[in-house]
mmCIF file with all atom_site columns, C-alpha atoms in Angstrom:
data_model
loop_
_atom_site.group_PDB
_atom_site.id
_atom_site.type_symbol
_atom_site.label_atom_id
_atom_site.label_alt_id
_atom_site.label_comp_id
_atom_site.label_asym_id
_atom_site.label_entity_id
_atom_site.label_seq_id
_atom_site.pdbx_PDB_ins_code
_atom_site.Cartn_x
_atom_site.Cartn_y
_atom_site.Cartn_z
_atom_site.occupancy
_atom_site.B_iso_or_equiv
_atom_site.pdbx_formal_charge
_atom_site.auth_seq_id
_atom_site.auth_comp_id
_atom_site.auth_asym_id
_atom_site.auth_atom_id
_atom_site.pdbx_PDB_model_num
ATOM 1   C CA . MET A 1 1   ? 0.000   0.000  0.000   1.00 70.00 ? 1   MET A CA 1
ATOM 2   C CA . VAL A 1 2   ? 2.899   2.341  0.751   1.00 77.00 ? 2   VAL A CA 1
ATOM 3   C CA . ASP A 1 3   ? 4.273   1.697  -2.744  1.00 72.00 ? 3   ASP A CA 1
ATOM 4   C CA . TYR A 1 4   ? 1.013   2.853  -4.322  1.00 74.00 ? 4   TYR A CA 1
ATOM 5   C CA . ALA A 1 5   ? 0.904   5.974  -2.160  1.00 80.00 ? 5   ALA A CA 1
ATOM 6   C CA . LEU A 1 6   ? 4.502   6.767  -3.107  1.00 77.00 ? 6   LEU A CA 1
ATOM 7   C CA . ARG A 1 7   ? 3.701   6.279  -6.800  1.00 73.00 ? 7   ARG A CA 1
ATOM 8   C CA . PHE A 1 8   ? 0.730   8.587  -6.455  1.00 77.00 ? 8   PHE A CA 1
ATOM 9   C CA . LEU A 1 9   ? 2.742   11.314 -4.734  1.00 81.00 ? 9   LEU A CA 1
ATOM 10  C CA . VAL A 1 10  ? 5.818   11.124 -6.957  1.00 76.00 ? 10  VAL A CA 1
ATOM 11  C CA . GLY A 1 11  ? 3.735   10.828 -10.115 1.00 73.00 ? 11  GLY A CA 1
ATOM 12  C CA . GLY A 1 12  ? 1.533   13.759 -9.120  1.00 77.00 ? 12  GLY A CA 1
ATOM 13  C CA . LEU A 1 13  ? 4.504   15.931 -8.246  1.00 81.00 ? 13  LEU A CA 1
ATOM 14  C CA . VAL A 1 14  ? 6.348   15.201 -11.486 1.00 74.00 ? 14  VAL A CA 1
ATOM 15  C CA . VAL A 1 15  ? 3.184   15.661 -13.574 1.00 73.00 ? 15  VAL A CA 1
ATOM 16  C CA . SER A 1 16  ? 2.579   19.007 -11.882 1.00 78.00 ? 16  SER A CA 1
ATOM 17  C CA . LEU A 1 17  ? 6.144   20.176 -12.514 1.00 78.00 ? 17  LEU A CA 1
ATOM 18  C CA . PHE A 1 18  ? 5.975   19.237 -16.188 1.00 72.00 ? 18  PHE A CA 1
ATOM 19  C CA . ALA A 1 19  ? 2.531   20.859 -16.511 1.00 71.00 ? 19  ALA A CA 1
ATOM 20  C CA . VAL A 1 20  ? 3.981   24.119 -15.200 1.00 76.00 ? 20  VAL A CA 1
ATOM 21  C CA . LEU A 1 21  ? 6.879   23.814 -17.642 1.00 74.00 ? 21  LEU A CA 1
ATOM 22  C CA . GLY A 1 22  ? 4.463   23.169 -20.498 1.00 69.00 ? 22  GLY A CA 1
ATOM 23  C CA . ASP A 1 23  ? 2.368   26.159 -19.491 1.00 72.00 ? 23  ASP A CA 1
ATOM 24  C CA . VAL A 1 24  ? 5.400   28.462 -19.596 1.00 76.00 ? 24  VAL A CA 1
ATOM 25  C CA . LEU A 1 25  ? 6.605   27.320 -23.029 1.00 71.00 ? 25  LEU A CA 1
ATOM 26  C CA . ARG A 1 26  ? 5.174   28.468 -26.339 1.00 68.00 ? 26  ARG A CA 1
ATOM 27  C CA . PRO A 1 27  ? 3.282   27.215 -28.324 1.00 66.00 ? 27  PRO A CA 1
ATOM 28  C CA . LYS A 1 28  ? 0.689   25.888 -25.935 1.00 64.00 ? 28  LYS A CA 1
ATOM 29  C CA . SER A 1 29  ? 0.561   22.572 -27.799 1.00 62.00 ? 29  SER A CA 1
ATOM 30  C CA . PHE A 1 30  ? 3.683   21.584 -25.853 1.00 61.00 ? 30  PHE A CA 1
ATOM 31  C CA . ALA A 1 31  ? 1.677   21.606 -22.635 1.00 60.00 ? 31  ALA A CA 1
ATOM 32  C CA . GLY A 1 32  ? 0.133   18.212 -23.404 1.00 62.00 ? 32  GLY A CA 1
ATOM 33  C CA . LEU A 1 33  ? 3.490   16.689 -24.221 1.00 61.00 ? 33  LEU A CA 1
ATOM 34  C CA . PHE A 1 34  ? 5.128   17.943 -21.059 1.00 61.00 ? 34  PHE A CA 1
ATOM 35  C CA . GLY A 1 35  ? 2.114   17.112 -18.925 1.00 59.00 ? 35  GLY A CA 1
ATOM 36  C CA . ALA A 1 36  ? 1.994   13.394 -19.628 1.00 62.00 ? 36  ALA A CA 1
ATOM 37  C CA . ALA A 1 37  ? 4.715   11.257 -21.152 1.00 65.00 ? 37  ALA A CA 1
ATOM 38  C CA . PRO A 1 38  ? 7.948   12.577 -19.594 1.00 69.00 ? 38  PRO A CA 1
ATOM 39  C CA . SER A 1 39  ? 6.472   12.882 -16.148 1.00 68.00 ? 39  SER A CA 1
ATOM 40  C CA . VAL A 1 40  ? 5.053   9.363  -16.110 1.00 73.00 ? 40  VAL A CA 1
ATOM 41  C CA . ALA A 1 41  ? 8.312   7.940  -17.480 1.00 79.00 ? 41  ALA A CA 1
ATOM 42  C CA . LEU A 1 42  ? 10.437  9.742  -14.896 1.00 78.00 ? 42  LEU A CA 1
ATOM 43  C CA . ALA A 1 43  ? 8.174   8.716  -12.039 1.00 75.00 ? 43  ALA A CA 1
ATOM 44  C CA . THR A 1 44  ? 8.250   5.119  -13.232 1.00 80.00 ? 44  THR A CA 1
ATOM 45  C CA . LEU A 1 45  ? 12.033  5.104  -13.565 1.00 86.00 ? 45  LEU A CA 1
ATOM 46  C CA . GLY A 1 46  ? 12.492  6.739  -10.155 1.00 83.00 ? 46  GLY A CA 1
ATOM 47  C CA . LEU A 1 47  ? 10.341  4.160  -8.444  1.00 81.00 ? 47  LEU A CA 1
ATOM 48  C CA . ALA A 1 48  ? 11.988  1.317  -10.348 1.00 86.00 ? 48  ALA A CA 1
ATOM 49  C CA . PHE A 1 49  ? 15.408  2.601  -9.286  1.00 90.00 ? 49  PHE A CA 1
ATOM 50  C CA . SER A 1 50  ? 14.423  2.651  -5.632  1.00 85.00 ? 50  SER A CA 1
ATOM 51  C CA . LYS A 1 51  ? 12.985  -0.857 -5.843  1.00 87.00 ? 51  LYS A CA 1
ATOM 52  C CA . HIS A 1 52  ? 15.243  -2.693 -8.343  1.00 92.00 ? 52  HIS A CA 1
ATOM 53  C CA . GLY A 1 53  ? 18.439  -0.677 -8.809  1.00 92.00 ? 53  GLY A CA 1
ATOM 54  C CA . GLY A 1 54  ? 20.328  0.929  -11.653 1.00 92.00 ? 54  GLY A CA 1
ATOM 55  C CA . ASP A 1 55  ? 20.734  -2.066 -13.963 1.00 93.00 ? 55  ASP A CA 1
ATOM 56  C CA . TYR A 1 56  ? 16.979  -2.628 -14.098 1.00 93.00 ? 56  TYR A CA 1
ATOM 57  C CA . VAL A 1 57  ? 16.336  1.072  -14.744 1.00 93.00 ? 57  VAL A CA 1
ATOM 58  C CA . ALA A 1 58  ? 18.861  1.065  -17.600 1.00 92.00 ? 58  ALA A CA 1
ATOM 59  C CA . ILE A 1 59  ? 16.939  -1.732 -19.310 1.00 90.00 ? 59  ILE A CA 1
ATOM 60  C CA . GLU A 1 60  ? 13.616  0.037  -18.706 1.00 90.00 ? 60  GLU A CA 1
ATOM 61  C CA . GLY A 1 61  ? 14.940  3.343  -20.045 1.00 90.00 ? 61  GLY A CA 1
ATOM 62  C CA . ARG A 1 62  ? 16.349  1.707  -23.156 1.00 91.00 ? 62  ARG A CA 1
ATOM 63  C CA . SER A 1 63  ? 13.017  -0.030 -23.719 1.00 90.00 ? 63  SER A CA 1
ATOM 64  C CA . MET A 1 64  ? 11.215  3.304  -23.427 1.00 89.00 ? 64  MET A CA 1
ATOM 65  C CA . VAL A 1 65  ? 13.476  4.861  -26.054 1.00 90.00 ? 65  VAL A CA 1
ATOM 66  C CA . LEU A 1 66  ? 12.963  1.970  -28.472 1.00 92.00 ? 66  LEU A CA 1
ATOM 67  C CA . GLY A 1 67  ? 9.226   2.081  -27.855 1.00 90.00 ? 67  GLY A CA 1
ATOM 68  C CA . SER A 1 68  ? 9.137   5.786  -28.637 1.00 89.00 ? 68  SER A CA 1
ATOM 69  C CA . ILE A 1 69  ? 10.968  5.213  -31.923 1.00 92.00 ? 69  ILE A CA 1
ATOM 70  C CA . ALA A 1 70  ? 8.443   2.520  -32.856 1.00 94.00 ? 70  ALA A CA 1
ATOM 71  C CA . LEU A 1 71  ? 5.602   4.875  -31.900 1.00 90.00 ? 71  LEU A CA 1
ATOM 72  C CA . ALA A 1 72  ? 7.076   7.599  -34.120 1.00 92.00 ? 72  ALA A CA 1
ATOM 73  C CA . ALA A 1 73  ? 7.160   5.172  -37.065 1.00 94.00 ? 73  ALA A CA 1
ATOM 74  C CA . TYR A 1 74  ? 3.561   4.164  -36.352 1.00 94.00 ? 74  TYR A CA 1
ATOM 75  C CA . SER A 1 75  ? 2.465   7.800  -36.146 1.00 92.00 ? 75  SER A CA 1
ATOM 76  C CA . CYS A 1 76  ? 4.137   8.708  -39.448 1.00 94.00 ? 76  CYS A CA 1
ATOM 77  C CA . VAL A 1 77  ? 2.464   5.783  -41.218 1.00 95.00 ? 77  VAL A CA 1
ATOM 78  C CA . VAL A 1 78  ? -0.955  6.653  -39.771 1.00 94.00 ? 78  VAL A CA 1
ATOM 79  C CA . CYS A 1 79  ? -0.586  10.267 -40.908 1.00 94.00 ? 79  CYS A CA 1
ATOM 80  C CA . GLN A 1 80  ? 0.391   9.200  -44.417 1.00 95.00 ? 80  GLN A CA 1
ATOM 81  C CA . LEU A 1 81  ? -2.501  6.758  -44.677 1.00 95.00 ? 81  LEU A CA 1
ATOM 82  C CA . LEU A 1 82  ? -4.986  9.353  -43.440 1.00 95.00 ? 82  LEU A CA 1
ATOM 83  C CA . ILE A 1 83  ? -3.778  12.218 -45.625 1.00 95.00 ? 83  ILE A CA 1
ATOM 84  C CA . ARG A 1 84  ? -2.442  10.653 -48.808 1.00 95.00 ? 84  ARG A CA 1
ATOM 85  C CA . ALA A 1 85  ? -4.428  7.431  -49.072 1.00 94.00 ? 85  ALA A CA 1
ATOM 86  C CA . GLU A 1 86  ? -7.531  8.986  -47.459 1.00 94.00 ? 86  GLU A CA 1
ATOM 87  C CA . TRP A 1 87  ? -8.198  5.894  -45.354 1.00 95.00 ? 87  TRP A CA 1
ATOM 88  C CA . SER A 1 88  ? -10.582 5.991  -42.413 1.00 94.00 ? 88  SER A CA 1
ATOM 89  C CA . ALA A 1 89  ? -9.033  6.467  -38.979 1.00 93.00 ? 89  ALA A CA 1
ATOM 90  C CA . LEU A 1 90  ? -9.932  2.937  -37.898 1.00 93.00 ? 90  LEU A CA 1
ATOM 91  C CA . LYS A 1 91  ? -8.495  1.329  -41.028 1.00 95.00 ? 91  LYS A CA 1
ATOM 92  C CA . ALA A 1 92  ? -5.284  3.416  -40.896 1.00 94.00 ? 92  ALA A CA 1
ATOM 93  C CA . THR A 1 93  ? -4.595  2.774  -37.213 1.00 93.00 ? 93  THR A CA 1
ATOM 94  C CA . LEU A 1 94  ? -5.264  -0.945 -37.455 1.00 94.00 ? 94  LEU A CA 1
ATOM 95  C CA . ALA A 1 95  ? -3.034  -1.273 -40.520 1.00 93.00 ? 95  ALA A CA 1
ATOM 96  C CA . ALA A 1 96  ? -0.255  0.724  -38.889 1.00 94.00 ? 96  ALA A CA 1
ATOM 97  C CA . LEU A 1 97  ? -0.253  -1.533 -35.827 1.00 94.00 ? 97  LEU A CA 1
ATOM 98  C CA . ALA A 1 98  ? 1.740   -4.001 -37.904 1.00 93.00 ? 98  ALA A CA 1
ATOM 99  C CA . ILE A 1 99  ? 4.345   -1.276 -38.532 1.00 92.00 ? 99  ILE A CA 1
ATOM 100 C CA . TRP A 1 100 ? 4.564   -0.558 -34.809 1.00 93.00 ? 100 TRP A CA 1
ATOM 101 C CA . LEU A 1 101 ? 4.966   -4.230 -33.970 1.00 94.00 ? 101 LEU A CA 1
ATOM 102 C CA . VAL A 1 102 ? 7.642   -4.808 -36.610 1.00 94.00 ? 102 VAL A CA 1
ATOM 103 C CA . ALA A 1 103 ? 9.514   -1.655 -35.578 1.00 94.00 ? 103 ALA A CA 1
ATOM 104 C CA . ALA A 1 104 ? 9.407   -2.469 -31.865 1.00 92.00 ? 104 ALA A CA 1
ATOM 105 C CA . ILE A 1 105 ? 10.469  -6.096 -32.230 1.00 93.00 ? 105 ILE A CA 1
ATOM 106 C CA . GLY A 1 106 ? 12.997  -5.311 -34.961 1.00 94.00 ? 106 GLY A CA 1
ATOM 107 C CA . LEU A 1 107 ? 14.680  -2.546 -32.937 1.00 93.00 ? 107 LEU A CA 1
ATOM 108 C CA . LYS A 1 108 ? 14.824  -4.765 -29.873 1.00 91.00 ? 108 LYS A CA 1
ATOM 109 C CA . GLN A 1 109 ? 16.356  -7.660 -31.791 1.00 92.00 ? 109 GLN A CA 1
ATOM 110 C CA . PHE A 1 110 ? 18.771  -5.472 -33.755 1.00 90.00 ? 110 PHE A CA 1
ATOM 111 C CA . LEU A 1 111 ? 19.969  -3.232 -30.925 1.00 86.00 ? 111 LEU A CA 1
ATOM 112 C CA . ILE A 1 112 ? 19.579  -5.359 -27.806 1.00 81.00 ? 112 ILE A CA 1
ATOM 113 C CA . GLY A 1 113 ? 19.660  -8.923 -29.078 1.00 75.00 ? 113 GLY A CA 1
#
């Protein structure tokens, strides 16, 4: 129970700090980026470090980076399918899931082994 309370407090604090940072920066579209992903990742890594140590956090951090690269590839494909091919959102996102899966597994196998 203490672990959940600590996650709540650390996560809330980090989310709040990034939300303030996003509110200060221009354009305002950055506020959503700084309010969610980095704060959750940092809170997760901080808690993992306190529970499992540095080696575990290194693996988790590397996995987050590879996952973000795969997500970027997925997002680019979805945008192209929506704009150029004029597919529906459902069809484009479902088709691009294969790209995400191939990118994530391929990067893991190629870079980590």
